[in-house]
JSON list of C-alpha atoms in Angstrom, two decimals:
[
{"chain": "A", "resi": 21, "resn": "UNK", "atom": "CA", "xyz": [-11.87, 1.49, 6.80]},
{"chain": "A", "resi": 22, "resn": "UNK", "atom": "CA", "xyz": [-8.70, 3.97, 6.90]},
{"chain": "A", "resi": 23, "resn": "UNK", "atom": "CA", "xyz": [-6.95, 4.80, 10.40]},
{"chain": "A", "resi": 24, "resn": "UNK", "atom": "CA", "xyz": [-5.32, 7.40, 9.81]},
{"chain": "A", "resi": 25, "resn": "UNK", "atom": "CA", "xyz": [-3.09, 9.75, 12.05]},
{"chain": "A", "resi": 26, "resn": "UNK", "atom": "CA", "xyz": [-4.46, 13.19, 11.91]},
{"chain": "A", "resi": 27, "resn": "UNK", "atom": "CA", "xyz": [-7.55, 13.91, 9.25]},
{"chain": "A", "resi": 28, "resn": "UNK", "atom": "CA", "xyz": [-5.87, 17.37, 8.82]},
{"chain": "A", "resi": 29, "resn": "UNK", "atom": "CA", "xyz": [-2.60, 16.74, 7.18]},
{"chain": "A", "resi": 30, "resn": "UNK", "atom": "CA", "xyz": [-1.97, 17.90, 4.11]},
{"chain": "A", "resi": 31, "resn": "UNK", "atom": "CA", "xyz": [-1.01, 14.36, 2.97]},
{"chain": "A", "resi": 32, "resn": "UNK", "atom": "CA", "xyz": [-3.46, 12.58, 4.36]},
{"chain": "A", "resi": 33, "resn": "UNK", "atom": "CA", "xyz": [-6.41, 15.16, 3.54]},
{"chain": "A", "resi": 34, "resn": "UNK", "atom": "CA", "xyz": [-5.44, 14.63, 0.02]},
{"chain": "A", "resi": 35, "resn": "UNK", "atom": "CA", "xyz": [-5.29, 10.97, 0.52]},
{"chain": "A", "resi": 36, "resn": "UNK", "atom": "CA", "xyz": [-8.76, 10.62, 1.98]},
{"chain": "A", "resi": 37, "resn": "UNK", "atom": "CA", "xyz": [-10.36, 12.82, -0.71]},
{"chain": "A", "resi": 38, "resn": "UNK", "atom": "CA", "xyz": [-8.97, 10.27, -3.45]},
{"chain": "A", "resi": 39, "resn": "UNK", "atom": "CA", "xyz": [-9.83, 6.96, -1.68]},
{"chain": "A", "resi": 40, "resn": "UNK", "atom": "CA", "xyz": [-13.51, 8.98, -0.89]},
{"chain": "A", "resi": 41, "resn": "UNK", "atom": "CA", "xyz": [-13.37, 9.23, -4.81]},
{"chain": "A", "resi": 42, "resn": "UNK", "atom": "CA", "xyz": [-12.81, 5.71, -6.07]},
{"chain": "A", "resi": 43, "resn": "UNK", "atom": "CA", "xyz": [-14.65, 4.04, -3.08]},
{"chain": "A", "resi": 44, "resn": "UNK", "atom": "CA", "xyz": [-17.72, 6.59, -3.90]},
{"chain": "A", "resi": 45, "resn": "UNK", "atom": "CA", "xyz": [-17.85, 5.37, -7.24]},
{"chain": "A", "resi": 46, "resn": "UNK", "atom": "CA", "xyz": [-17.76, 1.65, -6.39]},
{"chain": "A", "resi": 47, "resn": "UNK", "atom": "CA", "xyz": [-20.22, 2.26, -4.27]},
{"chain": "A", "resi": 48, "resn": "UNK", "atom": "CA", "xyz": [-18.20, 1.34, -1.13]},
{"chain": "A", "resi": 49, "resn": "UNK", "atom": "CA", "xyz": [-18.99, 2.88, 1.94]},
{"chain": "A", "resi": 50, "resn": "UNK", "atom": "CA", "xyz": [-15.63, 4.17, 3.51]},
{"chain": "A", "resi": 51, "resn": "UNK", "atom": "CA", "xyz": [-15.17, 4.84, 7.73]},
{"chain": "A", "resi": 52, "resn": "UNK", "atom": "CA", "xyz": [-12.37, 6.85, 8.74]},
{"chain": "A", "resi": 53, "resn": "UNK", "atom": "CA", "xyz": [-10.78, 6.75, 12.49]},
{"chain": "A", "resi": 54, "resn": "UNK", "atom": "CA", "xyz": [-8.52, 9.61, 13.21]},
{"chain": "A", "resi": 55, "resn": "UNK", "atom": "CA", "xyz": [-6.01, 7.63, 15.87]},
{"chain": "A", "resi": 56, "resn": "UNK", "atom": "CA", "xyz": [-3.79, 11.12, 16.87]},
{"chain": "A", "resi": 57, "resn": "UNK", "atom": "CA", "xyz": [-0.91, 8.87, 16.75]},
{"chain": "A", "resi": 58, "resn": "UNK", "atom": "CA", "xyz": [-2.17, 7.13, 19.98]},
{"chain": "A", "resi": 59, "resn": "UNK", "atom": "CA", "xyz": [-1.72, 3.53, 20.70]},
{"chain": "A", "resi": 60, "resn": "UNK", "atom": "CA", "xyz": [-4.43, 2.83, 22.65]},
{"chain": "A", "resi": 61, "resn": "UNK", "atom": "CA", "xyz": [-7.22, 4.99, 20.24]},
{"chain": "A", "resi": 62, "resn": "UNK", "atom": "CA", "xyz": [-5.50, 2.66, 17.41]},
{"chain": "A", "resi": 63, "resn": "UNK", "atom": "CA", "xyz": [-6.12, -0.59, 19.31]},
{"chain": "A", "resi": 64, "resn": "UNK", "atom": "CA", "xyz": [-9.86, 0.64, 20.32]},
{"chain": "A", "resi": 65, "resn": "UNK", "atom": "CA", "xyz": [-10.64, 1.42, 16.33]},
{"chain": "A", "resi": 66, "resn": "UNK", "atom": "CA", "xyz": [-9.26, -1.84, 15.34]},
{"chain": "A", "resi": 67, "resn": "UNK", "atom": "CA", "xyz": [-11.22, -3.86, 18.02]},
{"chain": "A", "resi": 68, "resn": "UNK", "atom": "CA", "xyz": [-14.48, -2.11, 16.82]},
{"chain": "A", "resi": 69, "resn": "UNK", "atom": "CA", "xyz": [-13.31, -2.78, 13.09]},
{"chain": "A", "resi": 70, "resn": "UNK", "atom": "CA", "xyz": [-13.15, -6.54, 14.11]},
{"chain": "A", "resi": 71, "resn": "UNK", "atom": "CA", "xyz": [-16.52, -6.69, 15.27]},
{"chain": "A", "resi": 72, "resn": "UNK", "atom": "CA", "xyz": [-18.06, -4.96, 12.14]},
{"chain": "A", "resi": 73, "resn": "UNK", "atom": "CA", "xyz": [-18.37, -5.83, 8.70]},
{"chain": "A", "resi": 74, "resn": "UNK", "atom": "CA", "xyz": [-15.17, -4.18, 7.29]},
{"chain": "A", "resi": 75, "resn": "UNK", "atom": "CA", "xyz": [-14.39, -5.93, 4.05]},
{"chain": "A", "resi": 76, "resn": "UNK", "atom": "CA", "xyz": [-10.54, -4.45, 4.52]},
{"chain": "A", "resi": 77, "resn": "UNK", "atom": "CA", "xyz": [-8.48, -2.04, 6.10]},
{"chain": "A", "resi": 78, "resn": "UNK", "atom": "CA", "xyz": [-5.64, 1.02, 4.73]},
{"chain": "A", "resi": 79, "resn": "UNK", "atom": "CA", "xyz": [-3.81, 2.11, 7.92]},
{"chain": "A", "resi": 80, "resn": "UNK", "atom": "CA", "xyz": [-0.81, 5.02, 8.46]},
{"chain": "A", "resi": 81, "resn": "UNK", "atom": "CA", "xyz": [0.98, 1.95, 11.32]},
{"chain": "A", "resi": 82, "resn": "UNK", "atom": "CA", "xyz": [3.77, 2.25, 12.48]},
{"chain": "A", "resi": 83, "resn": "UNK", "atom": "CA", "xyz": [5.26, -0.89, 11.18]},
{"chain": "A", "resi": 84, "resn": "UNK", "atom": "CA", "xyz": [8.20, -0.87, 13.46]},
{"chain": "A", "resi": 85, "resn": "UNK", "atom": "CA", "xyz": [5.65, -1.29, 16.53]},
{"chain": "A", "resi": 86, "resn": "UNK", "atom": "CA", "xyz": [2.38, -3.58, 15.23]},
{"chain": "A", "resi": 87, "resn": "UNK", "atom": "CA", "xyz": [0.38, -3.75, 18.12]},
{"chain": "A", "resi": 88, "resn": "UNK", "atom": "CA", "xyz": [-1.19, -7.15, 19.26]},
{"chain": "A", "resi": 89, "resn": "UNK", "atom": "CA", "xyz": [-4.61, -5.70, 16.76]},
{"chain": "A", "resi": 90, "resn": "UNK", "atom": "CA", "xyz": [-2.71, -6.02, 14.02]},
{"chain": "A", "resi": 91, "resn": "UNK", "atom": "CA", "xyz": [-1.14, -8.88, 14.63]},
{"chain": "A", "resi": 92, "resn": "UNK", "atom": "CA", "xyz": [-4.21, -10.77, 15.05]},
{"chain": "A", "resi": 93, "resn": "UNK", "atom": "CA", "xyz": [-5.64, -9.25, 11.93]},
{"chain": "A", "resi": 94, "resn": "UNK", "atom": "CA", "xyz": [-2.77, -10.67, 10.03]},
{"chain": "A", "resi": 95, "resn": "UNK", "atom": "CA", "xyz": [-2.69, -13.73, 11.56]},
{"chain": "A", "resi": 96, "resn": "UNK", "atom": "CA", "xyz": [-6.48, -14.30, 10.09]},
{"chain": "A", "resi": 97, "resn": "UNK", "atom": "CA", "xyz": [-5.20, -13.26, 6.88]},
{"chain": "A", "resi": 98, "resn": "UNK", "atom": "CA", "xyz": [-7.60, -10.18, 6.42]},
{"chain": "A", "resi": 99, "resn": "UNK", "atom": "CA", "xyz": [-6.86, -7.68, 3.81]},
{"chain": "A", "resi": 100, "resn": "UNK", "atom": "CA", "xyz": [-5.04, -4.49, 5.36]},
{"chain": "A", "resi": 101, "resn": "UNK", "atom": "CA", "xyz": [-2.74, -1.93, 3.32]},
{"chain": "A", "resi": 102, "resn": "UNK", "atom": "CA", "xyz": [-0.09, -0.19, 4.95]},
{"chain": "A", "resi": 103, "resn": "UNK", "atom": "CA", "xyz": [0.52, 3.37, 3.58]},
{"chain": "A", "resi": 104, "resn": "UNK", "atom": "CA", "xyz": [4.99, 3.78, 5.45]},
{"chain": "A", "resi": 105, "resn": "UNK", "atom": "CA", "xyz": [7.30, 6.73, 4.48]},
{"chain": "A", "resi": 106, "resn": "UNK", "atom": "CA", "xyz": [10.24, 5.04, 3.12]},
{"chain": "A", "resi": 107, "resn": "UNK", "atom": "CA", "xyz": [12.19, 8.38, 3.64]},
{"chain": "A", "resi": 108, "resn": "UNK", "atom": "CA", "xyz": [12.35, 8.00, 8.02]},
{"chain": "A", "resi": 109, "resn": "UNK", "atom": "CA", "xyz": [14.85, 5.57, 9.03]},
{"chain": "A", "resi": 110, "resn": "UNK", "atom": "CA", "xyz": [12.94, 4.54, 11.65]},
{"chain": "A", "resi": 111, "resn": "UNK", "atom": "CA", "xyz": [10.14, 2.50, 9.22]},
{"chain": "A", "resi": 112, "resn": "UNK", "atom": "CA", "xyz": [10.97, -1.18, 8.65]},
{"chain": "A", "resi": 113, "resn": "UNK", "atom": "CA", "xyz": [9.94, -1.88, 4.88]},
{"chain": "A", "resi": 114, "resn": "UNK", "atom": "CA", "xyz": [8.06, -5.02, 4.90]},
{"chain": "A", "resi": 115, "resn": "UNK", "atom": "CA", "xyz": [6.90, -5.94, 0.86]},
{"chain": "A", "resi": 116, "resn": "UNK", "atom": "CA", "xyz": [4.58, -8.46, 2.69]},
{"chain": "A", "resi": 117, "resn": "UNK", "atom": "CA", "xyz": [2.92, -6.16, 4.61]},
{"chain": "A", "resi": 118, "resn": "UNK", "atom": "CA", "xyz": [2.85, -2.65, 2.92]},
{"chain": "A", "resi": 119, "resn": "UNK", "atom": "CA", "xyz": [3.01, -1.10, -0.12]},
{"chain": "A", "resi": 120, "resn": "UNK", "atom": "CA", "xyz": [6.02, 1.99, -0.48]},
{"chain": "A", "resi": 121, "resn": "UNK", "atom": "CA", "xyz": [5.90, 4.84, -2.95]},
{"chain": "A", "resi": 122, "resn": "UNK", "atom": "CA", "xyz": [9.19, 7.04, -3.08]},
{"chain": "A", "resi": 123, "resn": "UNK", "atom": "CA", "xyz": [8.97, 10.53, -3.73]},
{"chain": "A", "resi": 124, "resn": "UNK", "atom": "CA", "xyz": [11.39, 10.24, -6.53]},
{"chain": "A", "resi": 125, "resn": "UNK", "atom": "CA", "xyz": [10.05, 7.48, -8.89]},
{"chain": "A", "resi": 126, "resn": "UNK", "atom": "CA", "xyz": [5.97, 8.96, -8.74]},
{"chain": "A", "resi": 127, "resn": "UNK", "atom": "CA", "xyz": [7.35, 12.37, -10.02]},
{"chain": "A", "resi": 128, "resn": "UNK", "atom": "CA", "xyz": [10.20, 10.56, -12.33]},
{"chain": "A", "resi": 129, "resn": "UNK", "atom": "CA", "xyz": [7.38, 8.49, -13.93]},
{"chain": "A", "resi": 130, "resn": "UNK", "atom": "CA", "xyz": [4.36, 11.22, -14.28]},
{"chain": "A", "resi": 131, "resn": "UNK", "atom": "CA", "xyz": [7.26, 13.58, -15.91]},
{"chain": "A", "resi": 132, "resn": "UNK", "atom": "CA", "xyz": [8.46, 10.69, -18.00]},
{"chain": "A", "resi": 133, "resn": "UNK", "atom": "CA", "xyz": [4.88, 10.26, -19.22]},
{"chain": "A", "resi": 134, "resn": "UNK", "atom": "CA", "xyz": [4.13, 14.17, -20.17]},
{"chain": "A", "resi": 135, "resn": "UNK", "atom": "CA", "xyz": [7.44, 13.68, -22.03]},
{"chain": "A", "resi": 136, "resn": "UNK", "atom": "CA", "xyz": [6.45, 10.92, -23.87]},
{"chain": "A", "resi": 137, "resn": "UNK", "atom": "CA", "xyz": [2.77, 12.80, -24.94]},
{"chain": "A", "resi": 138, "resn": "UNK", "atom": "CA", "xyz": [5.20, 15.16, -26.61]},
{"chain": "A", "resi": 139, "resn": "UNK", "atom": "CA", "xyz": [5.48, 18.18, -23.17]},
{"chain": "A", "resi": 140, "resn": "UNK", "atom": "CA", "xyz": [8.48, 20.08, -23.22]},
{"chain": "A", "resi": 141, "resn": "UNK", "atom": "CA", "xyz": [7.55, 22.34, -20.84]},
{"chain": "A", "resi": 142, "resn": "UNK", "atom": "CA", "xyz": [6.73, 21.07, -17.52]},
{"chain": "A", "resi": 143, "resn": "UNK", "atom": "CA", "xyz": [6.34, 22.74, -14.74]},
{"chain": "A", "resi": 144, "resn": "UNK", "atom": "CA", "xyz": [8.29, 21.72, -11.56]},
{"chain": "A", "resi": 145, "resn": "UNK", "atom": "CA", "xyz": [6.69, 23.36, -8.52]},
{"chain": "A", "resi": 146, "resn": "UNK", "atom": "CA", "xyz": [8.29, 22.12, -4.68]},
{"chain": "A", "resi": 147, "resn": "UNK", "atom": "CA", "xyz": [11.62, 22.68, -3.03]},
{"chain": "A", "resi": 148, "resn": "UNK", "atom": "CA", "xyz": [14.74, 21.21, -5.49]},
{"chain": "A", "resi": 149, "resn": "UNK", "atom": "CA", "xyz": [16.28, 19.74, -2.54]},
{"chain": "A", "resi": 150, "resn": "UNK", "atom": "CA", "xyz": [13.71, 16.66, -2.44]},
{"chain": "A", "resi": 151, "resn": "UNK", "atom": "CA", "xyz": [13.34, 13.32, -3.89]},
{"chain": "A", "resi": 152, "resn": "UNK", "atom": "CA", "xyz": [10.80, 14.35, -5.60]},
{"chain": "A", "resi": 153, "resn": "UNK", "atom": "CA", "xyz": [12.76, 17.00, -7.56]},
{"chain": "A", "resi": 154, "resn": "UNK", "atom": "CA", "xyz": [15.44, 14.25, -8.51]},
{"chain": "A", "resi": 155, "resn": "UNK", "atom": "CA", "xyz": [12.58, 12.31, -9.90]},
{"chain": "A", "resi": 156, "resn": "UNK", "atom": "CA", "xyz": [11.65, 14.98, -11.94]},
{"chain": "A", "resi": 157, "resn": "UNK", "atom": "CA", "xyz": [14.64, 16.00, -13.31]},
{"chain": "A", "resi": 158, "resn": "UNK", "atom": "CA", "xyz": [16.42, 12.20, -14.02]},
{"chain": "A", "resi": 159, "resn": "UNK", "atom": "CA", "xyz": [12.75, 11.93, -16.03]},
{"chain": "A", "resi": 160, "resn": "UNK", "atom": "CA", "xyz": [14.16, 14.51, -18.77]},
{"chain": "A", "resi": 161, "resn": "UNK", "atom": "CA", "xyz": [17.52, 12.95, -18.07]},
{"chain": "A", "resi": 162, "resn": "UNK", "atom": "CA", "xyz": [16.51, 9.41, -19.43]},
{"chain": "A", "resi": 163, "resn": "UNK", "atom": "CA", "xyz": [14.99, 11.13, -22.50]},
{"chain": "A", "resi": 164, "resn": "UNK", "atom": "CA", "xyz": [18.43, 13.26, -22.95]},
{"chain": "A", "resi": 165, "resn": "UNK", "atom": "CA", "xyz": [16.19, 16.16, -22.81]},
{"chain": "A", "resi": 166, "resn": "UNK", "atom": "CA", "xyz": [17.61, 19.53, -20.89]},
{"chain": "A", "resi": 167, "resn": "UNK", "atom": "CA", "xyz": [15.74, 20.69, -17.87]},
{"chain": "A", "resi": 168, "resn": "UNK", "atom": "CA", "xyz": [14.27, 24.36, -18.09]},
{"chain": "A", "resi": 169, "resn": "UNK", "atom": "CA", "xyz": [15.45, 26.30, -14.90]},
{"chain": "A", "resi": 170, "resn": "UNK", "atom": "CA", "xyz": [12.86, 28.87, -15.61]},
{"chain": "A", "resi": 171, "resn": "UNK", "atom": "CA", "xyz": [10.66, 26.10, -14.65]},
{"chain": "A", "resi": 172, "resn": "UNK", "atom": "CA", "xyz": [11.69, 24.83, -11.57]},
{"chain": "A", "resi": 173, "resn": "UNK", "atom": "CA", "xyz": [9.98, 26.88, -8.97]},
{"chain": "A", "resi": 174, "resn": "UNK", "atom": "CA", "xyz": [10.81, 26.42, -5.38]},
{"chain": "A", "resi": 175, "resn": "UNK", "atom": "CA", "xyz": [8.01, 27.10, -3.33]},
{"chain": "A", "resi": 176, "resn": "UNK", "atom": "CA", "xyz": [8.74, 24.81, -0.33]},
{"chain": "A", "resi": 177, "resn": "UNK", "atom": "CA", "xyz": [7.77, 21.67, -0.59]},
{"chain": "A", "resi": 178, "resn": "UNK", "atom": "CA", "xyz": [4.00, 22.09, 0.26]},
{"chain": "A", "resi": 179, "resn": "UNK", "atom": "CA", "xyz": [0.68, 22.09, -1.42]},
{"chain": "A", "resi": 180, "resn": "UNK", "atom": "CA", "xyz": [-0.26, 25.76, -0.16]},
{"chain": "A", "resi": 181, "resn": "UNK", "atom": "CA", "xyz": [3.00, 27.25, -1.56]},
{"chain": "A", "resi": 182, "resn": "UNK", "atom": "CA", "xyz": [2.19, 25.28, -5.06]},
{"chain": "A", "resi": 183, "resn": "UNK", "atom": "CA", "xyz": [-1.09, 26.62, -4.99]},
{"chain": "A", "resi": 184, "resn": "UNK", "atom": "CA", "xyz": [-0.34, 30.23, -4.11]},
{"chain": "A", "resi": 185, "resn": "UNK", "atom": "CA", "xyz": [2.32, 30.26, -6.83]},
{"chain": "A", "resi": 186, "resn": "UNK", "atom": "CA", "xyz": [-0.29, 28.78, -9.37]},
{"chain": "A", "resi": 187, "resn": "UNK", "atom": "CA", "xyz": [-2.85, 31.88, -8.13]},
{"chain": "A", "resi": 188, "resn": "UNK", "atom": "CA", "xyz": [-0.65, 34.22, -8.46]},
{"chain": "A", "resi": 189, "resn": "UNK", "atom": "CA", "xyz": [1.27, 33.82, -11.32]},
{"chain": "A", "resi": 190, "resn": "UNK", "atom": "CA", "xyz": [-1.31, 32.08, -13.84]}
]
């Protein structure tokens, strides 16, 4: 099962379509609870988790605040994931209870890797200001490669300005 906070953020859309993807070929059936960020919807999806036959759950908690749910979930040992934003102060990391991806070393390492294939020319699409633009450019950095400026596009840091950038200009 995934709880997640709202079904139509851009994150979490894109998140769901790629967990739909590997769980759809594994032949695992997926149910997804949209809590709007409210305690007690959260607490009412993870009693009716309890009493199913969920094998696991991937949940958007707020790890600073596990409700009593949770808490008994854990204490049973049953498999949960927590997806946390390392970048808001306010989320305690936990590495026994979640798993954190920064915005810098996902871009640093898929850069790194089109380097290594031999890519000179990559693309940077997103605002330059971000983590994930450090990543990027510290990529071509370990390789002593120069960054092309030409290529760093800022077009927010969004998937709809990426994609209208891509539309229009390719």
């Amino acid at each position: 099962a995934f709880l997640v906070n709202d079904i139509s953020d851009e994150v979490y859309s894109h998140l769901i379509r790629g967990i739909l993807e590997v769980t759809g070929s594994l032949n695992i059936e997926l149910i997804i609870y949209e809590t709007h960020r409210n305690n007690e919807r959260e607490i009412s999806c993870l009693v009716q988790l309890q009493n199913s036959n969920v094998n696991g759950i991937i949940s958007v908690a707020n790890l600073a605040d596990l409700n009593s749910e949770y808490q008994k979930l854990l204490s049973k040992q049953f498999p949960i994931v927590f997806f946390v934003n390392p970048n808001d102060p306010r989320t305690p990391i936990r590495g026994d209870l979640n798993i954190v991806t920064s915005d810098a070393e996902g871009p640093f390492y898929a850069t790194k890797y089109l380097i290594d294939l031999g890519h000179r020319d990559i693309l940077f699409l997103g605002d330059p200001k971000t983590p994930r633009f450090r990543g990027y450019r510290k990529a071509f950095e370990s390789t002593d490669l120069p960054v092309n400026e030409q290529l760093i596009v800022n077009c927010g840091d969004s998937f709809d300005g990426a994609y209208r950038y891509i539309k229009e200009n390719f």
